[in-house]
mmCIF file of C-alpha atoms in Angstrom:
data_model
loop_
_atom_site.group_PDB
_atom_site.id
_atom_site.type_symbol
_atom_site.label_atom_id
_atom_site.label_comp_id
_atom_site.label_asym_id
_atom_site.label_seq_id
_atom_site.Cartn_x
_atom_site.Cartn_y
_atom_site.Cartn_z
ATOM 1 C CA MET V 1 2.055 -16.336 -6.232
ATOM 2 C CA LEU V 2 -1.283 -14.529 -6.076
ATOM 3 C CA ASP V 3 -1.949 -12.157 -3.168
ATOM 4 C CA PHE V 4 -5.460 -11.690 -1.755
ATOM 5 C CA ILE V 5 -6.698 -9.470 1.104
ATOM 6 C CA PHE V 6 -10.074 -10.222 2.682
ATOM 7 C CA ALA V 7 -11.766 -7.441 4.499
ATOM 8 C CA VAL V 8 -14.248 -8.917 7.053
ATOM 9 C CA GLU V 9 -16.532 -7.422 9.587
ATOM 10 C CA ASP V 10 -15.504 -9.929 12.332
ATOM 11 C CA PRO V 11 -12.119 -11.443 11.908
ATOM 12 C CA VAL V 12 -12.550 -13.744 14.971
ATOM 13 C CA ALA V 13 -15.646 -15.390 13.374
ATOM 14 C CA TRP V 14 -14.007 -15.490 10.009
ATOM 15 C CA HIS V 15 -10.860 -17.295 11.376
ATOM 16 C CA GLU V 16 -13.067 -19.710 13.441
ATOM 17 C CA GLU V 17 -14.888 -20.838 10.209
ATOM 18 C CA ASN V 18 -11.701 -20.886 8.176
ATOM 19 C CA LEU V 19 -9.900 -22.962 10.852
ATOM 20 C CA ARG V 20 -12.706 -25.452 10.615
ATOM 21 C CA ARG V 21 -12.433 -25.671 6.857
ATOM 22 C CA HIS V 22 -8.761 -25.199 6.194
ATOM 23 C CA PRO V 23 -6.707 -25.840 9.372
ATOM 24 C CA HIS V 24 -3.704 -26.691 7.296
ATOM 25 C CA HIS V 25 -3.373 -23.080 5.954
ATOM 26 C CA TYR V 26 -2.274 -22.010 9.457
ATOM 27 C CA SER V 27 1.044 -22.254 11.323
ATOM 28 C CA PHE V 28 1.201 -23.438 14.906
ATOM 29 C CA LEU V 29 -0.732 -20.294 15.904
ATOM 30 C CA GLY V 30 -3.851 -22.042 14.664
ATOM 31 C CA TRP V 31 -3.848 -24.157 17.700
ATOM 32 C CA LEU V 32 -4.299 -20.998 19.843
ATOM 33 C CA GLY V 33 -7.804 -20.249 18.332
ATOM 34 C CA PRO V 34 -9.291 -17.454 16.253
ATOM 35 C CA ALA V 35 -9.231 -14.800 19.035
ATOM 36 C CA ALA V 36 -5.370 -15.287 19.328
ATOM 37 C CA LEU V 37 -4.901 -15.041 15.569
ATOM 38 C CA THR V 38 -6.814 -11.756 15.554
ATOM 39 C CA ALA V 39 -4.833 -10.398 18.426
ATOM 40 C CA VAL V 40 -1.564 -11.201 16.713
ATOM 41 C CA ALA V 41 -2.735 -9.204 13.610
ATOM 42 C CA ASP V 42 -4.130 -6.248 15.606
ATOM 43 C CA ARG V 43 -1.472 -5.971 18.440
ATOM 44 C CA LEU V 44 1.561 -7.346 16.942
ATOM 45 C CA GLY V 45 1.197 -6.862 13.207
ATOM 46 C CA ALA V 46 -0.222 -4.067 11.048
ATOM 47 C CA GLY V 47 -3.765 -5.267 11.384
ATOM 48 C CA VAL V 48 -3.542 -7.976 8.688
ATOM 49 C CA TYR V 49 -3.192 -11.770 9.391
ATOM 50 C CA PHE V 50 -1.508 -13.581 6.524
ATOM 51 C CA ASN V 51 -1.458 -17.186 5.449
ATOM 52 C CA THR V 52 1.160 -17.680 2.853
ATOM 53 C CA LEU V 53 2.315 -20.389 0.386
ATOM 54 C CA VAL V 54 -1.211 -21.914 0.310
ATOM 55 C CA PRO V 55 -1.776 -24.442 -2.567
ATOM 56 C CA TRP V 56 -4.846 -23.305 -4.560
ATOM 57 C CA GLN V 57 -4.710 -24.915 -8.013
ATOM 58 C CA PRO V 58 -2.028 -27.163 -9.659
ATOM 59 C CA HIS V 59 1.175 -25.262 -9.855
ATOM 60 C CA GLN V 60 -0.395 -22.185 -8.172
ATOM 61 C CA LEU V 61 0.285 -20.814 -4.701
ATOM 62 C CA ILE V 62 -1.677 -18.035 -3.064
ATOM 63 C CA LYS V 63 -1.086 -15.685 -0.037
ATOM 64 C CA TYR V 64 -4.109 -14.271 1.637
ATOM 65 C CA GLY V 65 -4.547 -11.729 4.397
ATOM 66 C CA VAL V 66 -7.515 -11.052 6.673
ATOM 67 C CA VAL V 67 -8.131 -7.455 7.890
ATOM 68 C CA ARG V 68 -10.922 -5.982 9.988
ATOM 69 C CA LEU V 69 -13.119 -3.934 7.548
ATOM 70 C CA ALA V 70 -13.125 -0.837 9.981
ATOM 71 C CA ALA V 71 -9.292 -1.001 10.068
ATOM 72 C CA LEU V 72 -9.089 -1.143 6.357
ATOM 73 C CA GLN V 73 -11.353 1.920 6.055
ATOM 74 C CA GLN V 74 -9.306 3.772 8.636
ATOM 75 C CA ASP V 75 -5.975 3.084 6.746
ATOM 76 C CA LEU V 76 -7.530 4.282 3.567
ATOM 77 C CA LEU V 77 -8.827 7.392 5.191
ATOM 78 C CA HIS V 78 -6.084 8.199 7.540
ATOM 79 C CA TRP V 79 -2.972 6.224 6.544
ATOM 80 C CA THR V 80 -2.770 4.700 9.964
ATOM 81 C CA SER V 81 -0.319 2.121 8.685
ATOM 82 C CA LEU V 82 -0.181 2.549 4.924
ATOM 83 C CA TYR V 83 -0.124 -1.226 4.745
ATOM 84 C CA CYS V 84 -3.394 -1.865 2.854
ATOM 85 C CA ALA V 85 -3.685 1.739 1.728
ATOM 86 C CA GLY V 86 -0.265 1.595 0.090
ATOM 87 C CA ARG V 87 -1.072 -1.583 -1.769
ATOM 88 C CA MET V 88 -4.231 0.070 -2.954
ATOM 89 C CA HIS V 89 -2.197 2.974 -4.473
ATOM 90 C CA LYS V 90 -1.699 0.461 -7.259
ATOM 91 C CA PRO V 91 -4.125 -1.266 -9.427
ATOM 92 C CA VAL V 92 -6.112 -4.090 -7.681
ATOM 93 C CA ALA V 93 -8.988 -6.298 -8.652
ATOM 94 C CA THR V 94 -11.933 -5.914 -6.395
ATOM 95 C CA LEU V 95 -13.758 -9.207 -5.940
ATOM 96 C CA ARG V 96 -16.818 -7.679 -4.185
ATOM 97 C CA GLN V 97 -17.787 -4.023 -4.177
ATOM 98 C CA HIS V 98 -18.383 -2.281 -0.888
ATOM 99 C CA ALA V 99 -19.712 1.400 -1.077
ATOM 100 C CA ALA V 100 -17.888 2.666 2.054
ATOM 101 C CA VAL V 101 -14.546 1.043 1.072
ATOM 102 C CA ALA V 102 -14.911 2.396 -2.510
ATOM 103 C CA ALA V 103 -15.430 5.858 -1.179
ATOM 104 C CA ALA V 104 -12.484 5.520 1.157
ATOM 105 C CA GLN V 105 -10.406 4.378 -1.620
ATOM 106 C CA GLN V 106 -11.129 7.396 -3.682
ATOM 107 C CA HIS V 107 -9.817 9.443 -0.734
ATOM 108 C CA ASN V 108 -6.786 7.313 -0.619
ATOM 109 C CA LEU V 109 -5.997 7.841 -4.193
ATOM 110 C CA ALA V 110 -6.401 11.636 -3.925
ATOM 111 C CA ALA V 111 -4.183 11.730 -0.970
ATOM 112 C CA ALA V 112 -1.451 9.715 -2.716
ATOM 113 C CA LEU V 113 -1.639 12.187 -5.590
ATOM 114 C CA ARG V 114 -1.436 15.111 -3.326
ATOM 115 C CA VAL V 115 1.615 13.725 -1.547
ATOM 116 C CA ALA V 116 3.322 12.850 -4.774
ATOM 117 C CA LEU V 117 2.711 16.370 -6.206
ATOM 118 C CA LEU V 118 4.310 17.868 -3.077
ATOM 119 C CA LEU V 119 7.335 15.553 -3.412
ATOM 120 C CA LEU V 120 7.968 16.349 -7.017
ATOM 121 C CA PRO V 121 9.706 19.357 -8.543
ATOM 122 C CA PRO V 122 7.539 21.939 -10.222
ATOM 123 C CA ARG V 123 7.920 20.322 -13.660
ATOM 124 C CA PHE V 124 7.673 16.596 -14.013
ATOM 125 C CA GLY V 125 6.613 13.753 -16.421
ATOM 126 C CA THR V 126 3.729 11.354 -16.139
ATOM 127 C CA LEU V 127 6.170 8.546 -15.299
ATOM 128 C CA ASP V 128 7.714 10.704 -12.577
ATOM 129 C CA LEU V 129 4.278 11.165 -11.036
ATOM 130 C CA LEU V 130 3.408 7.478 -11.044
ATOM 131 C CA HIS V 131 6.729 6.598 -9.697
ATOM 132 C CA ALA V 132 6.372 8.992 -6.827
ATOM 133 C CA ILE V 133 2.951 7.563 -6.036
ATOM 134 C CA CYS V 134 4.062 3.976 -6.126
ATOM 135 C CA ALA V 135 7.122 4.718 -3.949
ATOM 136 C CA ILE V 136 5.044 6.123 -1.087
ATOM 137 C CA SER V 137 4.252 2.717 0.415
ATOM 138 C CA TYR V 138 7.857 1.566 0.299
ATOM 139 C CA SER V 139 9.531 4.628 1.928
ATOM 140 C CA GLY V 140 10.883 3.296 5.159
ATOM 141 C CA ASP V 141 9.969 -0.381 4.522
ATOM 142 C CA VAL V 142 12.460 -2.478 6.353
ATOM 143 C CA ARG V 143 12.454 -5.164 3.550
ATOM 144 C CA MET V 144 13.722 -2.684 0.918
ATOM 145 C CA GLY V 145 17.233 -3.377 -0.007
ATOM 146 C CA LEU V 146 17.240 -6.670 1.985
ATOM 147 C CA ALA V 147 14.553 -9.248 0.968
ATOM 148 C CA GLU V 148 12.595 -6.905 -1.297
ATOM 149 C CA ASP V 149 13.550 -6.129 -4.906
ATOM 150 C CA SER V 150 15.206 -2.725 -4.839
ATOM 151 C CA HIS V 151 13.899 -2.110 -8.426
ATOM 152 C CA LYS V 152 10.309 -2.924 -7.416
ATOM 153 C CA VAL V 153 8.877 0.516 -7.892
ATOM 154 C CA PRO V 154 9.999 1.010 -11.446
ATOM 155 C CA ARG V 155 8.886 -2.569 -12.328
ATOM 156 C CA ILE V 156 5.478 -1.872 -10.810
ATOM 157 C CA VAL V 157 5.150 1.382 -12.908
ATOM 158 C CA SER V 158 6.423 -0.269 -16.100
ATOM 159 C CA GLY V 159 4.293 -3.382 -15.601
ATOM 160 C CA SER V 160 1.140 -1.606 -14.674
ATOM 161 C CA LEU V 161 1.356 1.573 -16.634
ATOM 162 C CA GLU V 162 -1.961 1.598 -18.278
ATOM 163 C CA GLY V 163 -3.766 0.564 -15.063
ATOM 164 C CA LEU V 164 -2.078 3.374 -13.150
ATOM 165 C CA ARG V 165 -3.013 5.874 -15.766
ATOM 166 C CA GLY V 166 -6.704 4.817 -15.499
ATOM 167 C CA LEU V 167 -6.650 4.530 -11.725
ATOM 168 C CA TYR V 168 -5.351 8.177 -11.316
ATOM 169 C CA ALA V 169 -7.283 9.776 -14.246
ATOM 170 C CA PRO V 170 -10.145 10.891 -12.086
ATOM 171 C CA PRO V 171 -8.104 12.493 -9.174
ATOM 172 C CA LEU V 172 -5.673 13.955 -11.621
ATOM 173 C CA ALA V 173 -8.631 15.618 -13.495
ATOM 174 C CA ALA V 174 -9.833 17.036 -10.124
ATOM 175 C CA ALA V 175 -6.169 18.253 -9.534
ATOM 176 C CA GLN V 176 -6.104 20.072 -12.795
ATOM 177 C CA ASP V 177 -9.413 21.840 -11.880
ATOM 178 C CA ARG V 178 -8.696 22.605 -8.208
ATOM 179 C CA TRP V 179 -4.983 22.747 -7.659
ATOM 180 C CA ARG V 180 -3.686 24.223 -10.987
ATOM 181 C CA VAL V 181 -1.876 21.162 -12.191
ATOM 182 C CA LEU V 182 -1.356 21.975 -15.828
ATOM 183 C CA GLN V 183 -0.362 19.864 -18.874
ATOM 184 C CA PRO V 184 1.222 22.224 -21.437
ATOM 185 C CA ALA V 185 -0.196 21.478 -24.878
ATOM 186 C CA ALA V 186 2.704 22.711 -26.895
ATOM 187 C CA GLY V 187 6.132 21.177 -27.186
ATOM 188 C CA ALA V 188 5.577 18.744 -24.257
ATOM 189 C CA GLY V 189 4.723 15.614 -26.109
ATOM 190 C CA GLY V 190 1.685 15.140 -23.872
ATOM 191 C CA ASP V 191 3.824 14.034 -20.957
ATOM 192 C CA ALA V 192 5.030 17.230 -19.176
ATOM 193 C CA TRP V 193 3.238 18.678 -16.248
ATOM 194 C CA VAL V 194 3.456 21.890 -14.218
ATOM 195 C CA CYS V 195 2.224 21.979 -10.692
ATOM 196 C CA GLN V 196 1.567 25.312 -9.029
ATOM 197 C CA GLN V 197 1.166 24.029 -5.485
ATOM 198 C CA ALA V 198 -1.980 25.728 -4.513
ATOM 199 C CA GLN V 199 -2.603 26.639 -0.847
ATOM 200 C CA GLU V 200 -5.652 24.381 -0.760
ATOM 201 C CA GLN V 201 -3.592 21.376 -1.761
ATOM 202 C CA LEU V 202 -1.124 22.061 0.945
ATOM 203 C CA GLN V 203 -3.710 22.543 3.586
ATOM 204 C CA ALA V 204 -5.123 19.168 2.673
ATOM 205 C CA VAL V 205 -2.009 17.467 4.217
ATOM 206 C CA GLY V 206 -1.586 19.624 7.231
ATOM 207 C CA ARG V 207 -0.938 23.135 8.560
ATOM 208 C CA ALA V 208 2.673 22.505 9.240
ATOM 209 C CA LEU V 209 3.392 21.553 5.728
ATOM 210 C CA ALA V 210 1.418 24.513 4.411
ATOM 211 C CA ALA V 211 3.547 26.874 6.351
ATOM 212 C CA ALA V 212 6.947 25.434 5.598
ATOM 213 C CA GLU V 213 9.415 26.325 2.856
ATOM 214 C CA PRO V 214 9.367 23.961 -0.130
ATOM 215 C CA GLN V 215 12.541 21.976 0.794
ATOM 216 C CA ARG V 216 11.576 21.685 4.466
ATOM 217 C CA ARG V 217 7.995 20.725 3.419
ATOM 218 C CA GLN V 218 9.412 17.780 1.360
ATOM 219 C CA ARG V 219 11.620 16.699 4.268
ATOM 220 C CA LEU V 220 8.793 16.835 6.766
ATOM 221 C CA LEU V 221 6.553 14.879 4.384
ATOM 222 C CA ARG V 222 9.165 12.127 3.665
ATOM 223 C CA HIS V 223 10.009 11.873 7.336
ATOM 224 C CA ALA V 224 6.194 11.376 8.178
ATOM 225 C CA ILE V 225 5.775 8.678 5.509
ATOM 226 C CA HIS V 226 8.939 6.957 6.479
ATOM 227 C CA ALA V 227 7.863 6.742 10.115
ATOM 228 C CA ILE V 228 4.494 5.366 9.244
ATOM 229 C CA VAL V 229 5.677 2.696 6.811
ATOM 230 C CA GLY V 230 8.713 1.872 8.873
ATOM 231 C CA ALA V 231 6.746 1.152 12.052
ATOM 232 C CA SER V 232 4.045 -0.959 10.244
ATOM 233 C CA SER V 233 6.539 -2.859 8.104
ATOM 234 C CA ARG V 234 8.614 -3.838 11.239
ATOM 235 C CA ARG V 235 5.493 -5.011 13.087
ATOM 236 C CA GLN V 236 4.249 -6.985 10.139
ATOM 237 C CA ALA V 237 7.659 -8.619 9.612
ATOM 238 C CA VAL V 238 7.665 -9.827 13.263
ATOM 239 C CA SER V 239 4.010 -11.013 12.986
ATOM 240 C CA GLY V 240 4.782 -12.675 9.625
ATOM 241 C CA LEU V 241 7.325 -14.961 11.201
ATOM 242 C CA LEU V 242 4.647 -16.229 13.626
ATOM 243 C CA THR V 243 1.789 -16.434 11.094
ATOM 244 C CA ALA V 244 3.842 -18.213 8.485
ATOM 245 C CA GLY V 245 5.991 -20.390 10.840
ATOM 246 C CA LEU V 246 9.647 -20.900 10.487
ATOM 247 C CA ALA V 247 9.588 -23.345 7.492
ATOM 248 C CA LYS V 248 7.392 -21.119 5.408
ATOM 249 C CA SER V 249 9.009 -17.981 6.476
ATOM 250 C CA ALA V 250 12.434 -19.337 5.338
ATOM 251 C CA ARG V 251 11.032 -20.630 2.016
ATOM 252 C CA TYR V 252 9.178 -17.318 1.387
ATOM 253 C CA GLY V 253 12.195 -15.167 2.426
ATOM 254 C CA TRP V 254 14.508 -17.114 0.139
ATOM 255 C CA ALA V 255 12.225 -16.712 -2.790
ATOM 256 C CA LYS V 256 12.214 -12.935 -2.105
ATOM 257 C CA LEU V 257 15.969 -12.797 -1.848
ATOM 258 C CA ARG V 258 16.522 -14.609 -5.053
ATOM 259 C CA LYS V 259 14.111 -12.221 -6.843
ATOM 260 C CA ALA V 260 15.776 -9.171 -5.246
ATOM 261 C CA TRP V 261 19.288 -10.362 -6.215
ATOM 262 C CA ARG V 262 18.492 -11.175 -9.889
#
């Protein structure tokens, strides 16, 4: 199934037009109108309204979410929910460029790299770094270990390795210049890194972390991420039951369980 997220200026107007064109995409909530759909996403969910298991082409289903453009930018810049921002820590295909979103995404990638560097030991490999980055948005996710594949992060890294390398090449180059992240040239096989956690890097993620001892710093950081992801994943799980409806939720959940148990 292909996943899409549409960032729109006015979700109410977007849903109004989409309900007119594709009413069958919606669950029973569609009868409540576009304002109610947007309220479910904003107040009950994590800001994204999903229609799932939508037939698109022969033998192809899609799942698409609708998010307010301003909310997407806030998540990329401030990790308000890590729902969209976490997905965009991994390679995505951008269908239409938007300058402000592109700038916010660069901030999001740099933040993910900072956090991963703070969570890793002083010496690590490239795969360790990419695994730490991809794991951020799953820390605290209520689905992990239940309906979600517990090996999802390693599979994402192995399946998107070149895309991840390309995605993080610019922020990693900046890290080498500014935060003293070094790649030893001799005897490392091109895959060993040393991070001297510069004070500037620590201050970029908060004064409390900058002042903490390394082990306490990692605990604080993991707790903060766990709280953000946990809250948004619980909210989105509840809203997903409503937006998909019982039949689609059961079908989608069963497919997830089968994949997780394989």
